[in-house]
Amino acid sequence: MIITKDAVVVGAGASGLFAAAEAGRRGRDVIVLERTATFGNKIRVSGGGRCNFTNLHVTADNYISQNPRFCLSALSSFTPHDFIQIAESYGVSYYEKEHGQLFCKGSSGQIIAMVRQLCEDNNVRIIYNAKIHDISKRGDVFVIVTDSGIYHSVSLCIATGGISYPQLGATPFGYRVAAQFGLNVIPTRPALVPLVFSAEDSTNFAGLAGISIEAAVSCNKKYFQGGVLFTRRGLSGPPILQVSSYWRPGDSISIDLFAGAAAYEFLQSRRRHKAALSAILSEAFPKNFARTWCEVYSYVRPVNQFNEKELREIAARLHNWQIFPEKTEGYKRAEAVTGGVDAGELSSKTMEAKKVRRLYFTGEVIDVTGQLGGYNLHWAWASGSACGRHM
Ligand SMILES: Cc1cc2nc3c(=O)[nH]c(=O)nc-3n(C[C@H](O)[C@H](O)[C@H](O)COP(=O)(O)OP(=O)(O)OC[C@H]3O[C@@H](n4cnc5c(N)ncnc54)[C@H](O)[C@@H]3O)c2cc1C
C-alpha cells in the first residue's frame, strides 16, 4: 500500500510534533511515525514530572555545539514568549521556579495534553509502533518503507532525539539516516548526567549518599552553583549535571564549598576554639559531611591546634575541592547528549540539509545541547517550529 503525504515526520517527541503541527497549520498533509506506543515520552518524565518546558532567559550561550551560532536563528524566530502564548491558549498553568525556568503548575501531562490538542487541531496523525525498514529518495520523493505501508513524501523530517534514556524509545536512527545521506555526525557523549567517583573517592564518600550541600562547581571554565547531591556511586544535583556536559574523562571538577564566602576568615574567627575542626565546619555543612571530609584529609585535631599555614591550606581546599570522577553514569541516566547531526550540514533557518533537498533534522538529534533549565525543550520547540514553517 502506497500512502502519499506532503511531509513525513519520524519521531513523536517535542520537536517532531511541533514541526508536524506547524506544517499542518500551513495546510500540509503530515503524518508522524513513532516507534513506541505513545508520544512525548521524554516530555512526560521531564522536570521531575513537572516539565521545565522553557526558560525566559534563553540565549545561544545556553547551548553546546561545535557550531555555537547555529541555534541563533531558530531561537530568535521562536522565543519563550511564543511558546508561552501557545501554552496559555491551551490552558497550561505554570510558574517560574528560579532563574527563568518555567514549570507546569500541575504535571507534565498539561504539556502532553497541549501537544496532543495542537496536533489534532492541525490534522496531524500519529502512527504508533511504526517500524521503518528503509528510507530512500527517488527524484524529489522520499520513500519510507514501514510495517504499515510505504509512504511517499516530498518532505522528510527526522526528529528521533538523542540517544539518552533508551528506555524511553531513544535510538541512533537519526544519526544513521544522516550518515546514509552523506551528512557528518559528531560523536555523541552523555550530558546532564551524574558523575561516578573513582574507587578511592567511592570508599571515602559513598557513606554520604543522600546528603546535599550548596556549592559552586566548575569544570573546563564553566561554573555553576546549587545543591551538590551525594549518591551511592558519585555526585549529582544541578551543578554537577551542568558541568558533566563539559567534563571529559581525565578532567577534574573543582567544588567551592564556601562559594560567596571567605573560608579563611571563617576559620580565623574560630581559631582559638577547642572543638574539632569537623564540629566547626558543621556550622556550614551537614555533620556527616564535615566529619567525613575532615577524616579523609586528616584534619582531625581541635581547631586551636592548626597553625596558620595549615588553616590557609584547609581554606584553599574548601574553596577548591578537587574531584577526579572516573566516568559518567552513561546514556541510561543522561538527560541529554552532546554531539549529533553536524549543525554545519543544516540551514539554521529551516533545519533543511544543505546537501539533500527537503530532508530536515530537528531537536536533540542535531548537535545542539542545552544546559539544564528548560533549554533542551525550548530547542526542540524552536527547531521544530523552524522546520514546520518550511517543510
Ligand atoms: C529524564 C529527563 C528529564 C528531562 N527534563 C527536561 C526538562 O525538564 N527540561 C528540558 O528542557 N529538557 C529536559 N529533558 C531533555 C528533553 O526532554 C529532550 O531534549 C527533548 O525531549 C528532545 O526532544 P526531541 O523531540 O528532539 O526528541 P525526543 O523527545 O527524544 O523524541 C524522539 C522520538 O523519536 C522516537 N524514535 C526514536 N527512534 C525512532 C525510530 N527509529 N522510528 C520512529 N520513532 C523513533 C522516540 O521514541 C521519541 O518518541 C529531559 C530529558 C530526560 C531524559
CSV table of C-alpha atoms and ligand atoms in Angstrom, one decimal:
chain,number,residue,atom,x,y,z
A,1,MET,CA,0.0,0.0,0.0
A,2,ILE,CA,1.5,3.4,-1.0
A,3,ILE,CA,0.4,6.4,1.0
A,4,THR,CA,1.3,9.8,-0.3
A,5,LYS,CA,1.9,12.7,2.1
A,6,ASP,CA,3.3,16.2,1.9
A,7,ALA,CA,5.5,15.5,4.8
A,8,VAL,CA,6.5,12.5,7.0
A,9,VAL,CA,8.0,13.2,10.4
A,10,VAL,CA,9.9,10.4,12.2
A,11,GLY,CA,9.6,10.7,16.0
A,12,ALA,CA,6.7,11.9,18.1
A,13,GLY,CA,8.7,13.9,20.6
A,14,ALA,CA,8.6,17.6,21.3
A,15,SER,CA,10.4,18.7,18.2
A,16,GLY,CA,8.7,16.3,15.7
A,17,LEU,CA,5.2,17.1,16.9
A,18,PHE,CA,5.9,20.8,16.9
A,19,ALA,CA,7.3,20.6,13.3
A,20,ALA,CA,4.3,18.5,12.3
A,21,ALA,CA,1.7,20.8,13.9
A,22,GLU,CA,3.2,23.9,12.3
A,23,ALA,CA,3.3,22.3,8.9
A,24,GLY,CA,-0.3,21.1,9.4
A,25,ARG,CA,-1.3,24.6,10.3
A,26,ARG,CA,0.0,25.7,6.9
A,27,GLY,CA,-2.3,23.2,5.3
A,28,ARG,CA,0.3,20.5,4.7
A,29,ASP,CA,-0.8,16.8,4.9
A,30,VAL,CA,1.5,15.4,7.6
A,31,ILE,CA,2.0,12.1,9.2
A,32,VAL,CA,4.2,11.2,12.2
A,33,LEU,CA,5.8,7.8,12.6
A,34,GLU,CA,6.6,6.8,16.2
A,35,ARG,CA,8.3,3.6,17.1
A,36,THR,CA,6.8,3.3,20.6
A,37,ALA,CA,3.2,3.0,21.7
A,38,THR,CA,2.9,6.6,23.0
A,39,PHE,CA,4.2,10.1,22.2
A,40,GLY,CA,6.2,12.7,24.2
A,41,ASN,CA,7.8,10.1,26.4
A,42,LYS,CA,10.6,12.5,27.4
A,43,ILE,CA,8.2,15.3,28.0
A,44,ARG,CA,6.3,13.1,30.5
A,45,VAL,CA,9.4,12.5,32.7
A,46,SER,CA,10.9,15.9,32.2
A,47,GLY,CA,11.5,18.3,35.1
A,48,GLY,CA,10.8,15.5,37.6
A,49,GLY,CA,7.3,15.1,36.2
A,50,ARG,CA,6.5,18.8,36.1
A,51,CYS,CA,8.2,19.6,32.7
A,52,ASN,CA,10.6,22.6,32.8
A,53,PHE,CA,9.3,23.5,29.3
A,54,THR,CA,11.2,26.7,28.6
A,55,ASN,CA,13.4,29.3,30.1
A,56,LEU,CA,12.7,33.1,30.0
A,57,HIS,CA,16.4,33.9,29.5
A,58,VAL,CA,17.2,31.6,26.5
A,59,THR,CA,20.3,32.7,24.6
A,60,ALA,CA,22.7,30.9,22.3
A,61,ASP,CA,25.2,30.8,25.3
A,62,ASN,CA,23.0,28.2,27.0
A,63,TYR,CA,23.8,25.7,24.3
A,64,ILE,CA,26.8,23.5,23.5
A,65,SER,CA,27.5,22.9,19.8
A,66,GLN,CA,30.5,22.7,17.5
A,67,ASN,CA,28.7,25.4,15.6
A,68,PRO,CA,27.7,27.7,18.5
A,69,ARG,CA,25.9,30.3,16.4
A,70,PHE,CA,23.7,27.8,14.6
A,71,CYS,CA,20.9,27.9,17.1
A,72,LEU,CA,20.5,31.7,17.0
A,73,SER,CA,18.1,32.0,14.1
A,74,ALA,CA,15.6,29.4,15.3
A,75,LEU,CA,15.8,30.8,18.9
A,76,SER,CA,15.1,34.3,17.7
A,77,SER,CA,12.2,33.3,15.5
A,78,PHE,CA,10.6,31.2,18.2
A,79,THR,CA,11.1,32.8,21.6
A,80,PRO,CA,10.0,31.6,25.1
A,81,HIS,CA,7.1,34.1,24.8
A,82,ASP,CA,5.9,32.4,21.6
A,83,PHE,CA,5.8,29.1,23.5
A,84,ILE,CA,4.1,30.8,26.5
A,85,GLN,CA,1.4,32.3,24.2
A,86,ILE,CA,0.6,28.8,22.8
A,87,ALA,CA,0.7,27.2,26.2
A,88,GLU,CA,-1.7,29.8,27.7
A,89,SER,CA,-4.1,29.5,24.8
A,90,TYR,CA,-4.3,25.7,25.6
A,91,GLY,CA,-4.8,26.4,29.3
A,92,VAL,CA,-1.4,25.4,30.6
A,93,SER,CA,-0.9,26.9,34.1
A,94,TYR,CA,2.8,27.4,35.0
A,95,TYR,CA,5.1,29.1,37.4
A,96,GLU,CA,8.7,30.4,37.4
A,97,LYS,CA,10.8,28.2,39.7
A,98,GLU,CA,14.0,30.2,39.6
A,99,HIS,CA,16.4,31.7,37.0
A,100,GLY,CA,13.7,32.0,34.4
A,101,GLN,CA,12.8,28.2,34.5
A,102,LEU,CA,9.1,27.7,33.7
A,103,PHE,CA,7.4,24.6,35.0
A,104,CYS,CA,3.8,23.3,34.9
A,105,LYS,CA,1.8,24.0,38.0
A,106,GLY,CA,0.2,20.6,37.7
A,107,SER,CA,2.2,17.9,35.9
A,108,SER,CA,3.9,17.4,32.6
A,109,GLY,CA,0.6,15.9,31.5
A,110,GLN,CA,-0.5,19.5,30.8
A,111,ILE,CA,2.1,19.9,28.1
A,112,ILE,CA,1.4,16.5,26.8
A,113,ALA,CA,-2.3,17.4,26.5
A,114,MET,CA,-1.4,20.7,24.9
A,115,VAL,CA,0.8,19.0,22.2
A,116,ARG,CA,-1.9,16.3,21.6
A,117,GLN,CA,-4.6,19.0,21.0
A,118,LEU,CA,-2.2,21.1,18.9
A,119,CYS,CA,-1.7,18.1,16.6
A,120,GLU,CA,-5.4,17.3,16.4
A,121,ASP,CA,-6.2,21.0,15.7
A,122,ASN,CA,-3.8,20.9,12.8
A,123,ASN,CA,-4.8,17.5,11.4
A,124,VAL,CA,-1.6,15.7,12.3
A,125,ARG,CA,-1.9,11.9,12.5
A,126,ILE,CA,0.5,9.8,14.6
A,127,ILE,CA,1.2,6.2,13.7
A,128,TYR,CA,2.4,4.3,16.8
A,129,ASN,CA,4.6,1.2,16.9
A,130,ALA,CA,5.9,2.1,13.5
A,131,LYS,CA,8.8,0.1,12.2
A,132,ILE,CA,10.8,1.8,9.5
A,133,HIS,CA,12.7,-0.7,7.3
A,134,ASP,CA,14.1,1.6,4.7
A,135,ILE,CA,14.4,5.2,3.6
A,136,SER,CA,15.4,6.3,0.1
A,137,LYS,CA,15.0,9.3,-2.2
A,138,ARG,CA,13.7,8.8,-5.8
A,139,GLY,CA,13.9,12.0,-7.7
A,140,ASP,CA,12.1,14.6,-5.5
A,141,VAL,CA,10.3,12.0,-3.4
A,142,PHE,CA,11.3,10.2,-0.2
A,143,VAL,CA,10.2,6.6,0.0
A,144,ILE,CA,9.7,5.4,3.6
A,145,VAL,CA,9.1,1.6,3.8
A,146,THR,CA,7.4,0.6,7.1
A,147,ASP,CA,5.4,-2.3,8.5
A,148,SER,CA,2.2,-0.5,7.9
A,149,GLY,CA,2.8,0.7,4.4
A,150,ILE,CA,5.1,2.6,2.0
A,151,TYR,CA,5.0,6.4,2.4
A,152,HIS,CA,5.8,8.7,-0.5
A,153,SER,CA,6.6,12.2,0.6
A,154,VAL,CA,8.2,15.4,-0.7
A,155,SER,CA,9.5,16.4,2.8
A,156,LEU,CA,11.0,14.2,5.5
A,157,CYS,CA,11.8,15.4,9.0
A,158,ILE,CA,13.9,13.3,11.3
A,159,ALA,CA,13.1,14.1,14.9
A,160,THR,CA,14.3,11.0,16.6
A,161,GLY,CA,16.1,12.8,19.5
A,162,GLY,CA,19.3,12.0,21.2
A,163,ILE,CA,20.3,8.5,22.5
A,164,SER,CA,19.9,9.2,26.2
A,165,TYR,CA,17.3,7.3,28.1
A,166,PRO,CA,17.0,4.4,25.6
A,167,GLN,CA,14.3,3.0,28.0
A,168,LEU,CA,12.0,5.9,26.7
A,169,GLY,CA,12.4,5.0,23.0
A,170,ALA,CA,15.7,6.8,22.0
A,171,THR,CA,17.6,5.2,19.2
A,172,PRO,CA,20.5,6.2,17.0
A,173,PHE,CA,18.2,6.0,13.9
A,174,GLY,CA,18.5,9.7,13.1
A,175,TYR,CA,22.3,9.6,13.0
A,176,ARG,CA,22.1,6.6,10.7
A,177,VAL,CA,19.8,8.4,8.3
A,178,ALA,CA,22.1,11.5,8.3
A,179,ALA,CA,25.1,9.2,7.5
A,180,GLN,CA,23.1,7.4,4.8
A,181,PHE,CA,22.5,10.8,3.1
A,182,GLY,CA,26.2,11.8,3.4
A,183,LEU,CA,25.9,14.2,6.4
A,184,ASN,CA,28.5,14.4,9.0
A,185,VAL,CA,27.6,13.2,12.5
A,186,ILE,CA,29.6,14.5,15.5
A,187,PRO,CA,30.3,11.7,18.0
A,188,THR,CA,28.0,11.8,21.0
A,189,ARG,CA,28.6,11.8,24.7
A,190,PRO,CA,26.2,11.7,27.7
A,191,ALA,CA,25.3,15.1,29.0
A,192,LEU,CA,23.4,16.4,32.1
A,193,VAL,CA,24.4,13.2,33.8
A,194,PRO,CA,25.6,12.2,37.3
A,195,LEU,CA,29.3,11.6,37.7
A,196,VAL,CA,30.8,8.4,39.2
A,197,PHE,CA,33.5,8.6,41.9
A,198,SER,CA,36.9,7.0,41.4
A,199,ALA,CA,37.4,3.8,43.5
A,200,GLU,CA,39.2,5.7,46.2
A,201,ASP,CA,36.6,8.5,46.5
A,202,SER,CA,33.9,5.9,46.4
A,203,THR,CA,35.4,4.3,49.5
A,204,ASN,CA,35.8,7.7,51.2
A,205,PHE,CA,32.4,9.3,50.3
A,206,ALA,CA,29.9,6.6,49.4
A,207,GLY,CA,28.6,6.8,53.0
A,208,LEU,CA,27.3,10.3,52.3
A,209,ALA,CA,24.6,9.2,49.9
A,210,GLY,CA,21.5,11.4,50.2
A,211,ILE,CA,23.4,14.4,51.6
A,212,SER,CA,23.2,17.7,49.6
A,213,ILE,CA,25.5,20.7,50.1
A,214,GLU,CA,25.3,24.1,48.5
A,215,ALA,CA,28.4,24.7,46.4
A,216,ALA,CA,29.8,26.2,43.2
A,217,VAL,CA,31.2,23.6,40.8
A,218,SER,CA,33.4,24.3,37.8
A,219,CYS,CA,35.0,22.3,35.0
A,220,ASN,CA,36.7,23.5,31.9
A,221,LYS,CA,36.0,27.2,32.7
A,222,LYS,CA,32.2,26.6,33.2
A,223,TYR,CA,30.9,27.5,36.6
A,224,PHE,CA,27.5,26.5,38.1
A,225,GLN,CA,26.1,27.0,41.6
A,226,GLY,CA,23.5,24.9,43.5
A,227,GLY,CA,22.9,21.8,45.5
A,228,VAL,CA,25.5,19.1,45.0
A,229,LEU,CA,24.0,15.7,45.8
A,230,PHE,CA,26.0,12.7,47.0
A,231,THR,CA,24.7,9.4,45.5
A,232,ARG,CA,25.8,5.9,46.2
A,233,ARG,CA,28.0,6.0,43.1
A,234,GLY,CA,29.2,9.6,43.0
A,235,LEU,CA,27.8,13.1,42.6
A,236,SER,CA,24.6,14.5,41.2
A,237,GLY,CA,22.4,17.6,41.6
A,238,PRO,CA,22.0,20.6,39.3
A,239,PRO,CA,25.6,22.0,39.3
A,240,ILE,CA,27.1,18.5,38.7
A,241,LEU,CA,24.7,17.7,35.9
A,242,GLN,CA,25.6,21.1,34.3
A,243,VAL,CA,29.4,20.5,34.5
A,244,SER,CA,29.0,16.9,33.3
A,245,SER,CA,28.2,18.3,29.8
A,246,TYR,CA,31.7,19.9,29.7
A,247,TRP,CA,33.6,17.2,31.5
A,248,ARG,CA,35.9,14.8,29.6
A,249,PRO,CA,37.5,11.6,31.0
A,250,GLY,CA,40.6,12.6,32.9
A,251,ASP,CA,39.3,16.1,33.8
A,252,SER,CA,38.9,17.1,37.4
A,253,ILE,CA,36.0,19.1,38.7
A,254,SER,CA,36.5,21.8,41.3
A,255,ILE,CA,34.0,22.3,44.1
A,256,ASP,CA,33.9,25.6,46.0
A,257,LEU,CA,32.3,24.6,49.3
A,258,PHE,CA,32.4,28.2,50.5
A,259,ALA,CA,31.1,29.9,47.4
A,260,GLY,CA,30.4,33.6,48.0
A,261,ALA,CA,32.1,33.5,51.5
A,262,ALA,CA,35.6,33.5,52.8
A,263,ALA,CA,36.7,30.2,54.2
A,264,TYR,CA,39.9,31.6,55.7
A,265,GLU,CA,38.1,34.3,57.6
A,266,PHE,CA,35.6,31.8,58.8
A,267,LEU,CA,38.4,29.6,60.2
A,268,GLN,CA,40.3,32.6,61.5
A,269,SER,CA,37.3,33.8,63.5
A,270,ARG,CA,37.2,30.4,65.3
A,271,ARG,CA,40.9,29.6,65.5
A,272,ARG,CA,41.0,29.6,69.3
A,273,HIS,CA,38.2,27.1,69.6
A,274,LYS,CA,39.0,23.8,71.3
A,275,ALA,CA,36.3,21.9,69.3
A,276,ALA,CA,37.4,19.6,66.5
A,277,LEU,CA,37.6,21.2,63.0
A,278,SER,CA,34.7,19.0,61.9
A,279,ALA,CA,32.5,20.4,64.6
A,280,ILE,CA,33.3,23.9,63.5
A,281,LEU,CA,32.6,23.0,59.8
A,282,SER,CA,29.3,21.5,60.9
A,283,GLU,CA,28.1,25.1,61.3
A,284,ALA,CA,28.3,25.4,57.5
A,285,PHE,CA,27.7,21.8,56.3
A,286,PRO,CA,25.8,18.7,57.4
A,287,LYS,CA,27.6,17.0,60.3
A,288,ASN,CA,28.3,13.7,58.4
A,289,PHE,CA,29.9,15.6,55.5
A,290,ALA,CA,32.0,17.7,57.8
A,291,ARG,CA,33.2,14.7,59.7
A,292,THR,CA,34.0,12.6,56.7
A,293,TRP,CA,35.7,15.4,54.8
A,294,CYS,CA,38.0,16.1,57.8
A,295,GLU,CA,38.8,12.4,58.3
A,296,VAL,CA,39.7,11.9,54.6
A,297,TYR,CA,42.2,14.8,54.7
A,298,SER,CA,43.4,14.0,58.2
A,299,TYR,CA,42.1,17.3,59.7
A,300,VAL,CA,41.1,15.6,62.9
A,301,ARG,CA,42.5,17.9,65.6
A,302,PRO,CA,40.9,20.7,67.5
A,303,VAL,CA,40.9,24.0,65.6
A,304,ASN,CA,43.3,25.7,68.0
A,305,GLN,CA,46.0,23.1,67.2
A,306,PHE,CA,46.2,24.1,63.5
A,307,ASN,CA,48.9,26.6,62.6
A,308,GLU,CA,48.5,29.5,60.2
A,309,LYS,CA,49.8,27.6,57.2
A,310,GLU,CA,47.5,24.6,57.8
A,311,LEU,CA,44.5,26.9,58.2
A,312,ARG,CA,45.3,28.5,54.9
A,313,GLU,CA,45.7,25.1,53.3
A,314,ILE,CA,42.3,24.0,54.6
A,315,ALA,CA,40.7,27.2,53.4
A,316,ALA,CA,42.2,26.7,50.0
A,317,ARG,CA,40.8,23.2,49.8
A,318,LEU,CA,37.4,24.4,51.0
A,319,HIS,CA,37.3,26.7,48.0
A,320,ASN,CA,38.8,24.3,45.6
A,321,TRP,CA,38.0,20.7,46.5
A,322,GLN,CA,39.2,18.7,43.5
A,323,ILE,CA,37.4,15.5,42.5
A,324,PHE,CA,38.5,13.3,39.6
A,325,PRO,CA,35.4,11.4,38.5
A,326,GLU,CA,36.0,8.1,36.9
A,327,LYS,CA,33.2,8.3,34.4
A,328,THR,CA,29.6,9.5,34.0
A,329,GLU,CA,26.6,7.3,34.7
A,330,GLY,CA,26.2,7.0,30.9
A,331,TYR,CA,23.4,7.3,28.4
A,332,LYS,CA,20.9,5.4,30.6
A,333,ARG,CA,20.9,8.3,33.2
A,334,ALA,CA,21.8,11.2,30.9
A,335,GLU,CA,19.1,13.9,30.4
A,336,ALA,CA,20.7,14.8,27.1
A,337,VAL,CA,23.6,14.1,24.8
A,338,THR,CA,26.2,16.3,23.2
A,339,GLY,CA,27.1,15.7,19.5
A,340,GLY,CA,24.7,14.5,16.8
A,341,VAL,CA,24.0,15.6,13.3
A,342,ASP,CA,26.6,18.3,12.4
A,343,ALA,CA,24.7,21.7,12.5
A,344,GLY,CA,27.0,22.9,9.7
A,345,GLU,CA,25.2,20.5,7.4
A,346,LEU,CA,21.9,22.2,8.0
A,347,SER,CA,20.2,25.5,7.2
A,348,SER,CA,19.9,27.4,10.5
A,349,LYS,CA,16.7,29.0,9.3
A,350,THR,CA,14.8,25.8,8.2
A,351,MET,CA,16.8,22.8,9.6
A,352,GLU,CA,16.9,21.5,6.0
A,353,ALA,CA,20.0,19.6,5.0
A,354,LYS,CA,22.1,21.7,2.6
A,355,LYS,CA,23.0,18.6,0.6
A,356,VAL,CA,19.6,16.9,0.4
A,357,ARG,CA,16.6,19.0,-0.6
A,358,ARG,CA,13.6,18.7,1.8
A,359,LEU,CA,15.4,16.5,4.3
A,360,TYR,CA,15.1,18.1,7.7
A,361,PHE,CA,16.5,17.3,11.2
A,362,THR,CA,15.1,18.9,14.3
A,363,GLY,CA,15.5,18.8,18.1
A,364,GLU,CA,18.1,16.8,20.0
A,365,VAL,CA,19.2,14.7,17.1
A,366,ILE,CA,21.2,17.8,16.0
A,367,ASP,CA,24.5,18.7,17.6
A,368,VAL,CA,22.8,21.4,19.8
A,369,THR,CA,22.7,20.6,23.5
A,370,GLY,CA,21.1,22.8,26.1
A,371,GLN,CA,22.2,23.4,29.7
A,372,LEU,CA,19.8,22.4,32.5
A,373,GLY,CA,16.9,24.7,32.9
A,374,GLY,CA,14.3,24.2,30.1
A,375,TYR,CA,16.8,24.9,27.3
A,376,ASN,CA,16.6,21.5,25.7
A,377,LEU,CA,12.8,21.5,25.3
A,378,HIS,CA,13.0,25.1,24.1
A,379,TRP,CA,15.4,24.0,21.4
A,380,ALA,CA,13.0,21.1,20.5
A,381,TRP,CA,10.1,23.6,20.1
A,382,ALA,CA,12.1,26.3,18.3
A,383,SER,CA,13.9,24.0,15.8
A,384,GLY,CA,10.6,22.0,15.2
A,385,SER,CA,8.8,25.2,14.6
A,386,ALA,CA,11.5,26.5,12.2
A,387,CYS,CA,11.2,23.3,10.2
A,388,GLY,CA,7.4,23.3,10.3
A,389,ARG,CA,7.3,26.8,8.8
A,390,HIS,CA,9.2,25.5,5.7
A,391,MET,CA,8.6,21.8,5.1
B,1,LIG,C1,14.8,12.3,32.5
B,1,LIG,C2,14.8,13.5,31.6
B,1,LIG,C3,14.3,14.7,32.1
B,1,LIG,C4,14.4,15.9,31.2
B,1,LIG,N1,13.9,17.1,31.7
B,1,LIG,C5,13.9,18.2,30.9
B,1,LIG,C6,13.4,19.4,31.3
B,1,LIG,O1,12.8,19.5,32.4
B,1,LIG,N2,13.5,20.5,30.5
B,1,LIG,C7,14.1,20.4,29.3
B,1,LIG,O2,14.2,21.4,28.6
B,1,LIG,N3,14.6,19.2,28.8
B,1,LIG,C8,14.5,18.1,29.6
B,1,LIG,N4,15.0,16.9,29.1
B,1,LIG,C9,15.5,16.9,27.7
B,1,LIG,C10,14.3,16.9,26.7
B,1,LIG,O3,13.3,16.0,27.2
B,1,LIG,C11,14.8,16.5,25.3
B,1,LIG,O4,15.9,17.3,25.0
B,1,LIG,C12,13.7,16.7,24.3
B,1,LIG,O5,12.6,15.9,24.7
B,1,LIG,C13,14.2,16.3,22.9
B,1,LIG,O6,13.1,16.4,22.1
B,1,LIG,P1,13.2,15.7,20.6
B,1,LIG,O7,11.8,15.8,20.1
B,1,LIG,O8,14.3,16.1,19.9
B,1,LIG,O9,13.4,14.1,21.0
B,1,LIG,P2,12.6,13.1,21.9
B,1,LIG,O10,11.7,13.8,22.8
B,1,LIG,O11,13.6,12.1,22.4
B,1,LIG,O12,11.7,12.4,20.8
B,1,LIG,C14,12.2,11.5,19.9
B,1,LIG,C15,11.1,10.5,19.5
B,1,LIG,O13,11.6,9.7,18.4
B,1,LIG,C16,11.2,8.4,18.6
B,1,LIG,N5,12.0,7.5,17.8
B,1,LIG,C17,13.3,7.2,18.0
B,1,LIG,N6,13.8,6.3,17.1
B,1,LIG,C18,12.7,6.1,16.2
B,1,LIG,C19,12.6,5.4,15.0
B,1,LIG,N7,13.5,4.6,14.5
B,1,LIG,N8,11.3,5.4,14.4
B,1,LIG,C20,10.3,6.1,14.9
B,1,LIG,N9,10.4,6.9,16.1
B,1,LIG,C21,11.6,6.9,16.7
B,1,LIG,C22,11.3,8.2,20.1
B,1,LIG,O14,10.6,7.1,20.6
B,1,LIG,C23,10.8,9.5,20.6
B,1,LIG,O15,9.4,9.5,20.8
B,1,LIG,C24,14.9,15.8,29.9
B,1,LIG,C25,15.3,14.5,29.4
B,1,LIG,C26,15.3,13.4,30.2
B,1,LIG,C27,15.7,12.1,29.7
